[in-house]
XYZ file of C-alpha atoms in Angstrom:
637
model
C 29.359 -124.064 -97.054
C 25.810 -122.924 -97.839
C 25.352 -120.516 -100.785
C 24.009 -117.757 -98.517
C 26.992 -118.052 -96.181
C 29.342 -117.876 -99.182
C 27.547 -114.740 -100.318
C 27.887 -113.047 -96.930
C 31.563 -114.039 -96.676
C 32.256 -112.697 -100.153
C 30.696 -109.339 -99.288
C 32.622 -109.155 -95.989
C 35.884 -109.955 -97.794
C 35.167 -107.266 -100.380
C 34.761 -104.679 -97.654
C 37.780 -105.854 -95.646
C 40.106 -104.222 -98.167
C 38.141 -100.981 -97.964
C 37.876 -100.847 -94.197
C 41.158 -98.929 -93.964
C 39.523 -95.919 -95.521
C 37.562 -95.710 -92.299
C 34.989 -93.289 -93.568
C 31.815 -94.087 -91.678
C 28.475 -92.633 -92.492
C 28.943 -89.742 -90.117
C 32.636 -89.095 -90.866
C 33.605 -85.531 -91.455
C 30.438 -84.111 -89.921
C 30.670 -81.800 -86.959
C 28.241 -81.882 -84.038
C 25.998 -79.459 -85.811
C 26.405 -80.939 -89.288
C 23.734 -82.671 -91.259
C 23.365 -86.382 -90.504
C 23.014 -88.476 -93.635
C 20.794 -91.516 -93.649
C 22.464 -94.894 -93.387
C 22.895 -96.448 -96.840
C 21.855 -99.965 -97.673
C 25.426 -100.578 -98.810
C 26.741 -100.050 -95.252
C 24.224 -101.846 -93.118
C 25.618 -103.407 -89.988
C 24.089 -106.830 -89.480
C 21.769 -107.020 -86.455
C 22.882 -108.835 -83.343
C 21.081 -112.090 -84.042
C 23.089 -112.456 -87.295
C 26.487 -111.642 -85.794
C 27.718 -115.189 -85.571
C 31.430 -116.058 -85.612
C 32.461 -117.438 -89.016
C 35.678 -119.162 -90.060
C 37.935 -116.729 -91.936
C 40.141 -117.931 -94.823
C 43.680 -118.723 -93.815
C 45.918 -115.690 -93.602
C 43.090 -113.196 -93.803
C 42.516 -110.560 -91.136
C 38.893 -110.150 -90.018
C 37.259 -106.905 -91.048
C 36.882 -104.241 -88.368
C 34.427 -101.666 -89.713
C 34.223 -99.720 -86.476
C 31.808 -102.165 -84.839
C 31.509 -105.725 -83.654
C 29.415 -106.957 -86.581
C 29.811 -107.601 -90.288
C 29.141 -105.210 -93.135
C 27.168 -106.011 -96.243
C 28.093 -104.509 -99.640
C 24.736 -104.537 -101.358
C 25.154 -101.624 -103.780
C 28.057 -100.208 -105.796
C 30.328 -98.346 -103.345
C 30.134 -95.122 -105.346
C 26.320 -94.928 -105.280
C 24.977 -91.664 -103.925
C 23.372 -91.493 -100.503
C 19.672 -90.755 -100.313
C 18.002 -88.006 -98.319
C 17.621 -88.423 -94.523
C 15.162 -91.100 -93.491
C 11.858 -90.129 -92.053
C 12.029 -93.062 -89.628
C 13.905 -92.169 -86.456
C 15.263 -94.685 -83.988
C 12.835 -93.386 -81.361
C 9.867 -94.098 -83.620
C 11.127 -97.615 -84.263
C 11.880 -98.531 -80.631
C 9.673 -101.163 -78.913
C 6.735 -99.446 -77.269
C 8.141 -96.248 -78.741
C 6.939 -92.690 -78.497
C 3.704 -91.105 -79.605
C 2.035 -91.353 -82.013
C 2.297 -95.075 -82.771
C 4.621 -96.068 -85.582
C 1.918 -97.771 -87.608
C -0.618 -95.401 -89.110
C -4.206 -96.003 -88.171
C -5.895 -97.063 -91.395
C -9.308 -96.567 -89.872
C -8.544 -92.887 -89.368
C -8.006 -92.269 -93.096
C -10.290 -94.832 -94.704
C -14.013 -94.357 -94.770
C -14.796 -98.011 -95.412
C -13.872 -100.956 -97.509
C -15.990 -103.917 -98.573
C -14.878 -107.080 -96.739
C -14.255 -109.832 -99.250
C -16.073 -113.150 -99.386
C -14.855 -116.066 -97.252
C -11.608 -117.505 -98.542
C -8.891 -119.957 -97.503
C -6.044 -118.520 -95.331
C -3.427 -118.896 -98.075
C -5.627 -117.346 -100.764
C -6.564 -114.494 -98.428
C -2.878 -113.694 -97.969
C -2.376 -113.945 -101.722
C -5.280 -111.545 -102.311
C -3.732 -109.103 -99.833
C -0.363 -109.222 -101.614
C -2.133 -108.716 -104.948
C -3.900 -105.604 -103.645
C -0.696 -104.190 -102.202
C 1.257 -104.921 -105.371
C -1.367 -103.659 -107.776
C -2.014 -107.083 -109.297
C -4.172 -107.733 -112.365
C -7.419 -108.157 -110.431
C -6.810 -105.365 -107.930
C -7.953 -101.764 -108.313
C -4.681 -100.243 -107.143
C -3.185 -99.874 -103.700
C -5.714 -97.688 -101.964
C -7.021 -97.333 -98.451
C -8.829 -100.649 -98.765
C -5.497 -102.460 -99.076
C -4.183 -100.682 -95.955
C -7.216 -101.692 -93.907
C -7.104 -105.283 -95.162
C -3.393 -105.410 -94.276
C -4.067 -104.222 -90.732
C -7.012 -106.622 -90.366
C -4.901 -109.620 -91.407
C -1.944 -108.733 -89.164
C -4.136 -108.098 -86.101
C -6.183 -111.288 -86.476
C -3.997 -113.756 -88.382
C -3.433 -115.931 -85.282
C -7.103 -116.952 -85.499
C -6.663 -118.631 -88.882
C -2.951 -118.637 -89.806
C -0.295 -119.195 -87.075
C 2.654 -116.810 -87.041
C 5.171 -119.344 -88.303
C 2.944 -120.312 -91.254
C 2.293 -116.665 -92.113
C 6.019 -115.919 -92.248
C 6.710 -119.079 -94.230
C 4.073 -118.007 -96.755
C 5.742 -114.585 -97.072
C 9.105 -116.307 -97.554
C 7.621 -118.463 -100.298
C 5.968 -115.507 -102.045
C 9.258 -113.580 -102.033
C 11.051 -116.532 -103.615
C 8.311 -116.966 -106.236
C 8.599 -113.298 -107.172
C 12.160 -113.972 -108.355
C 11.493 -117.338 -109.955
C 8.904 -116.391 -112.551
C 5.616 -114.618 -113.149
C 2.581 -115.377 -111.022
C -0.581 -116.412 -112.834
C -2.067 -113.318 -114.483
C 0.968 -111.119 -113.625
C 3.396 -109.678 -116.144
C 7.007 -110.785 -116.065
C 8.072 -107.275 -115.036
C 5.922 -107.460 -111.883
C 8.722 -108.855 -109.673
C 9.362 -105.446 -108.086
C 5.765 -104.714 -106.936
C 5.412 -108.311 -105.726
C 8.542 -108.048 -103.611
C 7.443 -104.648 -102.346
C 4.084 -106.160 -101.333
C 5.838 -108.882 -99.293
C 8.050 -106.245 -97.679
C 5.010 -104.135 -96.803
C 3.328 -107.054 -95.023
C 6.526 -107.997 -93.175
C 7.171 -104.420 -92.045
C 3.629 -103.995 -90.742
C 3.898 -107.352 -88.973
C 7.141 -106.363 -87.198
C 5.802 -102.926 -86.274
C 2.673 -104.463 -84.772
C 4.226 -107.350 -82.876
C 7.516 -105.859 -81.659
C 8.342 -107.365 -78.248
C 5.900 -110.270 -78.604
C 8.317 -111.945 -81.038
C 10.772 -112.506 -78.191
C 8.570 -115.391 -77.065
C 8.360 -117.194 -80.412
C 11.522 -119.076 -81.320
C 10.174 -120.589 -84.528
C 9.035 -117.169 -85.767
C 12.453 -115.674 -85.036
C 14.170 -118.264 -87.230
C 11.826 -117.675 -90.186
C 12.222 -113.895 -89.895
C 15.996 -114.348 -89.859
C 15.889 -116.418 -93.067
C 13.497 -114.000 -94.764
C 15.611 -111.011 -93.727
C 18.751 -112.541 -95.252
C 16.864 -113.392 -98.429
C 15.634 -109.798 -98.786
C 19.081 -108.335 -98.097
C 20.588 -110.611 -100.732
C 18.239 -109.129 -103.363
C 18.713 -105.527 -102.237
C 21.365 -104.656 -104.827
C 19.069 -105.834 -107.653
C 16.187 -103.573 -106.615
C 17.431 -100.094 -105.605
C 13.799 -98.935 -105.700
C 13.243 -100.910 -102.461
C 15.952 -99.071 -100.541
C 13.511 -97.201 -98.288
C 11.677 -100.387 -97.303
C 14.930 -102.310 -96.753
C 16.385 -99.599 -94.524
C 13.171 -99.601 -92.524
C 13.285 -103.386 -92.272
C 16.877 -103.261 -91.050
C 15.991 -100.714 -88.360
C 13.072 -102.817 -87.183
C 15.073 -106.047 -87.067
C 17.743 -104.183 -85.088
C 15.060 -103.053 -82.653
C 13.132 -106.304 -82.215
C 14.990 -108.857 -80.098
C 14.357 -112.055 -82.006
C 14.780 -115.344 -80.224
C 16.451 -117.992 -82.384
C 16.732 -121.582 -81.044
C 20.407 -122.124 -81.889
C 21.506 -118.914 -80.206
C 23.156 -118.892 -76.814
C 20.913 -118.055 -73.883
C 20.515 -114.321 -73.212
C 21.848 -112.858 -69.973
C 19.537 -113.177 -66.992
C 16.870 -110.488 -66.833
C 16.129 -108.161 -63.980
C 13.375 -109.550 -61.802
C 10.134 -107.582 -62.173
C 7.752 -106.987 -59.255
C 4.143 -108.126 -59.522
C 1.223 -106.757 -57.515
C 1.145 -107.589 -53.811
C 4.104 -109.932 -53.749
C 6.165 -107.958 -51.267
C 4.331 -104.684 -50.578
C 7.623 -102.806 -50.846
C 7.601 -99.032 -51.330
C 10.508 -99.085 -53.791
C 8.745 -101.685 -55.947
C 5.359 -99.985 -56.112
C 6.922 -96.606 -56.965
C 8.614 -97.999 -60.053
C 7.078 -97.220 -63.428
C 5.215 -100.274 -64.628
C 6.669 -102.049 -67.643
C 5.141 -104.687 -69.881
C 5.498 -108.308 -68.830
C 6.487 -111.115 -71.173
C 6.297 -114.838 -70.569
C 10.073 -115.175 -70.236
C 10.322 -112.447 -67.563
C 11.368 -113.582 -64.117
C 9.538 -112.704 -60.913
C 9.810 -113.430 -57.204
C 6.893 -115.210 -55.584
C 6.094 -116.636 -52.158
C 4.679 -120.134 -51.907
C 3.206 -120.983 -48.494
C 3.099 -124.207 -46.525
C 0.090 -125.436 -44.469
C 1.656 -123.948 -41.310
C 1.936 -120.535 -43.105
C 5.706 -120.672 -43.386
C 6.834 -119.885 -46.902
C 9.637 -120.169 -49.424
C 10.505 -117.456 -51.941
C 11.187 -118.726 -55.433
C 12.415 -117.038 -58.592
C 10.395 -118.170 -61.583
C 9.466 -117.315 -65.144
C 6.092 -115.643 -65.477
C 5.007 -118.367 -67.906
C 6.232 -121.215 -65.686
C 3.987 -124.234 -65.388
C 2.678 -125.557 -62.089
C 5.120 -128.443 -62.426
C 8.046 -125.995 -62.733
C 6.881 -124.043 -59.680
C 6.610 -127.196 -57.584
C 10.079 -128.266 -58.701
C 11.482 -124.916 -57.517
C 9.635 -125.238 -54.197
C 10.920 -128.777 -53.717
C 14.470 -127.620 -54.363
C 14.080 -124.770 -51.872
C 12.789 -127.156 -49.248
C 15.904 -129.241 -49.906
C 13.992 -132.457 -50.516
C 16.345 -135.264 -51.412
C 15.443 -137.747 -54.129
C 14.881 -140.447 -51.512
C 12.509 -138.240 -49.544
C 10.578 -137.353 -52.692
C 10.218 -141.019 -53.523
C 8.999 -141.923 -50.040
C 6.651 -138.994 -49.509
C 3.584 -138.092 -51.501
C 4.174 -135.555 -54.234
C 3.342 -131.911 -53.554
C 0.345 -130.163 -55.106
C -0.113 -126.443 -55.786
C -3.300 -124.877 -54.424
C -4.742 -121.358 -54.655
C -6.328 -120.258 -51.382
C -8.531 -117.141 -51.419
C -9.182 -114.893 -48.421
C -12.696 -116.357 -48.248
C -11.236 -119.812 -47.684
C -12.080 -121.122 -51.150
C -9.475 -123.491 -52.584
C -8.588 -124.408 -56.158
C -6.221 -127.247 -57.032
C -4.003 -126.375 -59.997
C -3.141 -128.992 -62.602
C 0.579 -129.660 -63.306
C 0.274 -128.553 -66.949
C -1.296 -125.144 -66.177
C 0.849 -122.115 -67.034
C 0.965 -118.412 -66.179
C -0.827 -118.793 -62.850
C 0.754 -115.768 -61.161
C -1.270 -113.096 -62.961
C -4.548 -114.984 -62.600
C -4.489 -115.030 -58.794
C -7.186 -113.098 -56.944
C -6.406 -109.886 -55.087
C -5.725 -111.564 -51.736
C -5.171 -115.114 -52.985
C -1.966 -117.027 -52.297
C -0.234 -120.150 -53.548
C 0.132 -123.088 -51.141
C 2.219 -126.219 -51.650
C 1.094 -129.292 -49.744
C 0.249 -132.948 -50.134
C -3.209 -133.731 -51.463
C -4.438 -135.071 -48.126
C -3.588 -131.700 -46.486
C -5.606 -129.560 -48.899
C -8.760 -129.567 -46.752
C -6.811 -128.228 -43.758
C -5.535 -125.132 -45.587
C -6.752 -121.788 -44.222
C -6.127 -118.228 -45.431
C -3.269 -116.200 -43.991
C -4.164 -114.449 -40.702
C -3.682 -110.971 -42.168
C -6.339 -111.730 -44.782
C -8.901 -112.621 -42.085
C -8.186 -110.101 -39.322
C -9.791 -106.683 -39.729
C -8.612 -103.494 -38.030
C -11.263 -100.734 -38.161
C -10.098 -97.152 -37.968
C -8.809 -94.256 -40.023
C -6.596 -95.134 -42.972
C -4.342 -93.127 -45.274
C -7.367 -92.153 -47.375
C -8.704 -89.982 -44.549
C -5.563 -87.823 -44.641
C -5.108 -87.202 -48.373
C -6.929 -84.951 -50.813
C -9.396 -86.495 -53.251
C -7.716 -84.736 -56.194
C -4.295 -86.184 -55.348
C -5.708 -89.688 -55.024
C -7.630 -89.442 -58.317
C -4.646 -88.058 -60.240
C -2.323 -90.794 -58.982
C -4.959 -93.418 -59.798
C -5.181 -92.090 -63.354
C -1.388 -92.056 -63.731
C -1.145 -95.661 -62.519
C -4.018 -96.823 -64.725
C -2.339 -95.215 -67.721
C 0.914 -97.056 -66.989
C -0.941 -100.358 -66.817
C -3.037 -99.600 -69.906
C 0.055 -98.674 -71.928
C 1.668 -102.001 -70.989
C -1.177 -103.993 -72.563
C -0.334 -104.925 -76.142
C -3.324 -104.495 -78.438
C -3.080 -108.157 -79.459
C -3.659 -109.253 -75.859
C -7.317 -108.303 -76.264
C -7.638 -110.718 -79.173
C -5.814 -113.518 -77.360
C -7.782 -113.033 -74.142
C -11.117 -113.563 -75.903
C -10.134 -115.914 -78.704
C -7.370 -117.882 -76.960
C -5.032 -117.432 -79.929
C -1.776 -119.200 -80.561
C 0.102 -117.277 -77.856
C -2.452 -118.306 -75.238
C -2.486 -116.832 -71.746
C 1.224 -116.098 -71.787
C 0.678 -112.883 -73.684
C -2.358 -111.681 -71.721
C -0.529 -111.111 -68.438
C -0.630 -107.317 -68.730
C -4.337 -107.317 -69.539
C -5.050 -109.597 -66.587
C -3.169 -107.230 -64.266
C -5.226 -104.295 -65.561
C -8.460 -106.192 -64.920
C -7.183 -107.104 -61.475
C -6.599 -103.414 -60.787
C -10.212 -102.604 -61.698
C -11.450 -105.235 -59.238
C -9.018 -103.977 -56.609
C -10.355 -100.398 -56.794
C -13.941 -101.625 -56.393
C -13.033 -103.581 -53.258
C -10.940 -100.694 -51.922
C -13.937 -98.324 -51.978
C -16.086 -100.771 -50.003
C -13.241 -101.585 -47.598
C -12.532 -97.943 -46.703
C -16.183 -97.155 -45.996
C -16.944 -100.312 -43.996
C -13.828 -100.003 -41.826
C -14.948 -96.526 -40.709
C -16.993 -96.805 -37.489
C -18.024 -93.155 -37.199
C -21.270 -92.276 -39.010
C -20.147 -88.732 -39.757
C -16.786 -89.856 -41.130
C -18.480 -92.507 -43.285
C -20.696 -89.857 -44.864
C -17.601 -87.732 -45.458
C -15.923 -90.730 -47.144
C -18.926 -91.159 -49.443
C -18.596 -87.515 -50.453
C -14.848 -87.944 -50.976
C -15.238 -91.025 -53.165
C -17.792 -89.229 -55.344
C -15.218 -86.449 -55.755
C -12.603 -89.041 -56.753
C -14.975 -90.470 -59.353
C -15.689 -86.989 -60.734
C -11.985 -86.170 -61.102
C -11.259 -89.548 -62.719
C -14.010 -88.801 -65.245
C -12.513 -85.363 -65.822
C -9.119 -87.042 -66.394
C -10.863 -89.382 -68.877
C -9.927 -92.376 -66.732
C -13.152 -94.283 -67.233
C -11.677 -97.458 -65.764
C -11.249 -96.040 -62.262
C -14.428 -93.985 -62.646
C -16.425 -97.155 -63.267
C -14.608 -99.018 -60.477
C -15.322 -96.319 -57.863
C -19.014 -96.077 -58.826
C -19.393 -99.872 -58.721
C -17.622 -99.912 -55.346
C -20.166 -97.429 -53.983
C -22.923 -99.606 -55.478
C -21.626 -102.674 -53.618
C -24.579 -104.195 -51.748
C -22.699 -104.001 -48.445
C -22.291 -100.231 -48.925
C -25.559 -99.278 -50.622
C -27.567 -100.766 -47.727
C -26.127 -98.210 -45.241
C -29.269 -96.038 -45.194
C -28.218 -93.743 -42.350
C -24.877 -93.054 -43.982
C -26.372 -92.154 -47.367
C -28.993 -89.904 -45.699
C -26.224 -87.691 -44.304
C -24.771 -87.135 -47.773
C -25.455 -83.574 -49.068
C -28.099 -83.338 -51.792
C -25.591 -81.956 -54.316
C -23.511 -85.110 -54.087
C -26.577 -87.362 -54.150
C -27.603 -85.826 -57.470
C -24.059 -86.117 -58.825
C -23.910 -89.794 -57.867
C -27.269 -90.440 -59.578
C -25.770 -88.999 -62.785
C -22.785 -91.313 -62.395
C -25.100 -94.295 -61.950
C -26.938 -93.300 -65.130
C -23.619 -93.094 -66.984
C -22.622 -96.607 -65.850
C -26.086 -98.070 -66.455
C -25.722 -101.145 -68.744
C -29.162 -100.602 -70.305
C -29.307 -100.555 -74.123
C -25.789 -101.950 -74.307
C -24.222 -99.131 -72.236
C -25.665 -96.510 -74.594
C -25.036 -93.521 -72.289
C -21.437 -94.482 -71.617
C -20.709 -95.078 -75.310
C -22.114 -91.660 -76.213
C -19.919 -89.935 -73.622
C -16.864 -91.909 -74.722
C -17.395 -91.007 -78.375
C -17.074 -87.308 -77.496
C -13.717 -87.756 -75.730
C -10.380 -87.210 -77.423
C -7.238 -89.223 -76.667
C -5.572 -89.862 -74.355
C -8.236 -91.745 -72.456
C -8.541 -94.970 -70.475
C -11.738 -96.870 -71.388
C -13.681 -99.285 -69.247
C -11.724 -102.306 -70.485
C -14.211 -105.055 -69.479
C -16.722 -103.572 -71.947
C -14.197 -103.889 -74.802
C -13.769 -107.559 -73.921
C -17.543 -107.943 -73.838
C -17.813 -106.469 -77.346
C -15.091 -108.778 -78.654
C -16.802 -111.767 -77.037
C -20.072 -110.810 -78.756
C -18.285 -110.713 -82.132
C -16.582 -114.024 -81.374
C -19.727 -115.890 -80.381
C -21.906 -114.286 -83.055
C -20.305 -116.107 -85.999
C -17.663 -118.686 -86.818
C -14.111 -117.686 -87.692
C -13.614 -120.615 -90.069
C -16.311 -122.452 -91.965
C -15.301 -125.393 -94.149
C -11.740 -124.069 -94.106
C -12.752 -120.597 -95.326
C -11.954 -117.452 -93.335
C -14.820 -115.162 -92.293
C -13.244 -111.895 -93.505
C -16.107 -109.725 -92.254
C -15.677 -111.073 -88.727
C -11.924 -110.374 -88.822
C -12.656 -106.798 -89.892
C -15.049 -106.333 -86.945
C -12.410 -107.631 -84.521
C -9.720 -105.396 -85.971
C -11.992 -102.350 -85.749
C -12.366 -102.935 -81.991
C -8.603 -103.250 -81.586
C -8.006 -100.067 -83.574
C -10.119 -98.116 -81.080
C -7.586 -99.086 -78.383
C -4.812 -97.800 -80.626
C -6.708 -94.525 -80.979
C -7.194 -94.106 -77.211
C -3.413 -94.333 -76.689
C -2.383 -92.213 -79.677
C -1.361 -89.281 -77.462
C 0.627 -89.210 -74.213
C -1.022 -88.535 -70.863
C 0.208 -85.352 -69.184
C -0.567 -84.916 -65.479
C 1.221 -82.383 -63.289
C 2.220 -84.521 -60.302
C 4.609 -83.165 -57.696
C 7.540 -85.214 -56.406
C 7.271 -84.074 -52.779
C 7.515 -86.647 -49.941
C 3.787 -86.362 -49.244
C 2.971 -86.971 -52.923
C 5.287 -89.991 -53.028
C 3.491 -91.345 -49.969
C 0.152 -90.862 -51.724
C 1.548 -92.541 -54.843
C 2.686 -95.561 -52.813
C -0.709 -95.775 -51.108
C -2.634 -95.644 -54.403
C -0.498 -98.374 -55.967
C -0.859 -100.788 -53.030
C -4.424 -100.545 -51.748
C -5.216 -102.661 -48.695
C -8.537 -104.291 -49.526
C -10.978 -106.907 -48.280
C -12.081 -109.065 -51.209
C -14.284 -111.392 -49.148
C -17.860 -110.270 -49.769
C -19.168 -112.188 -46.750
C -16.746 -110.332 -44.493
C -17.840 -107.019 -46.026
C -21.461 -107.842 -45.201
C -20.514 -108.692 -41.613
C -18.853 -105.295 -41.232
C -21.860 -103.594 -42.821
C -24.323 -105.150 -40.407
C -22.148 -104.223 -37.441
C -22.272 -100.581 -38.548
C -26.008 -100.499 -39.275
C -27.866 -103.546 -38.048
C -31.054 -102.830 -39.971
C -31.511 -101.191 -43.361
C -35.157 -100.314 -42.667
């Protein structure tokens, strides 16, 4: 038996004799009594550590009022501390407002980025600052900012598994002897520094760790190592309790564990156009989530498959083949199937078998087709994506304010689902790759969808007077979105009105009242990209959270930082570049630091408007939009 397993068994056996006392942490307290904080001596092991272990012969297993094991890490008569300031709500994944992690940028004026250094030495320098090492100047705001910078950007220079292994090694070294330049009594601050980094890492990553098996195993080992030392360092009780709460909250995926129960299938945009699906509150997607998707055949028949969001093209084709009930003999005789994306414009893209996460990268009206390679040229878009039915739509019957408010509410749901690290991965293609950018890709898809929706509504309206009224209504929608501080939909509506197929409608724009013409000119000035979007940035800087920024501009800024300098040069990390990246990410954290409060009714008419806003019917074929435009006004002169 391993030494750590012996230690855990010994502590469980020690408590087995005391379990009859049955006094839990809340025993003897009435409903209105004070709730004492859970003591380190009575921590219930988290689920991923509750593994069945062989009990000694003749010994009854301990039943401490739960289905896990108890750890005795302090003398049983030690006094309980005051109530913890960390509630379970604060420590839940995607928890309440404000975010659990403090925003270092909000309290720190600046800190001087250090010179380039190797990844391991950079982590060592961070631990030295946090622990008040011999060359540090104390744990000040600079250490907090450096900690946040490293955690937000470490995937660019130090993969997650290596980072955790380095923390594990530093924690072991803190017990084995003094570090160079440290006093022998510095074990406590060194261990506290490792705990500080680990806690900030868990708070930042939360649900993303569900996708990383190797990281889950290292965290499990490090957690057990820290708990083993807890009785020797009572000064670390606050940090250890916080660590225990976080590990309880984060669902770690460990390779040797049994498979988790099947998850509820989540709806993606436009897969089934069902009212019940589009009315659901949007939740964050992870690579292991399962979705339903239709895959079409050349004759436009289709099969519905259930697949992981991160599934590869090869996995999707295997599911399609199974649905089509191909036998092994048939598969051997016939040519293998290929997966093709067909857009509404007729453009086709052949997907490679190794590609992953293709569902969230599809265009608005694009669909997946499975066929043999010789049938690719014969593929045509679905009839409903080609046929156009002019006339009045739902937008003609609803108020501009209702539409704008529901757009803002939906944008906020999507924006809240995007983990701040997805912005880094999207631009830098970090270790998690596209799997963890699904929510960001859906938000970008929504922005494109709103632009096309504006053009579609106007160009499907055959009456000149009604078209002018729609222009006026869309300008109202943009104004209310700006008032709601939803700059994403504001930008999308303005760019939709600036679509070449719409802006060329001279007769329609002439009928627009002068008041709305002037208002739209102001909106165009606000969205003008001149001087690096100076006007927009000035307006945004005067807004207080909550707000929804124009996300493509954030990605543009990150791309500029990325391409402006190297991340690694001769094995040394560009610390100044990492700080610039982290500063951009912290602005996203600031925008979401308060909840959005909109007074939306739950009447049947409002639910109908909500369903309409969340499932816009759009034409994303620019050539088709031009055809409609020229039918409405043949000449722009």
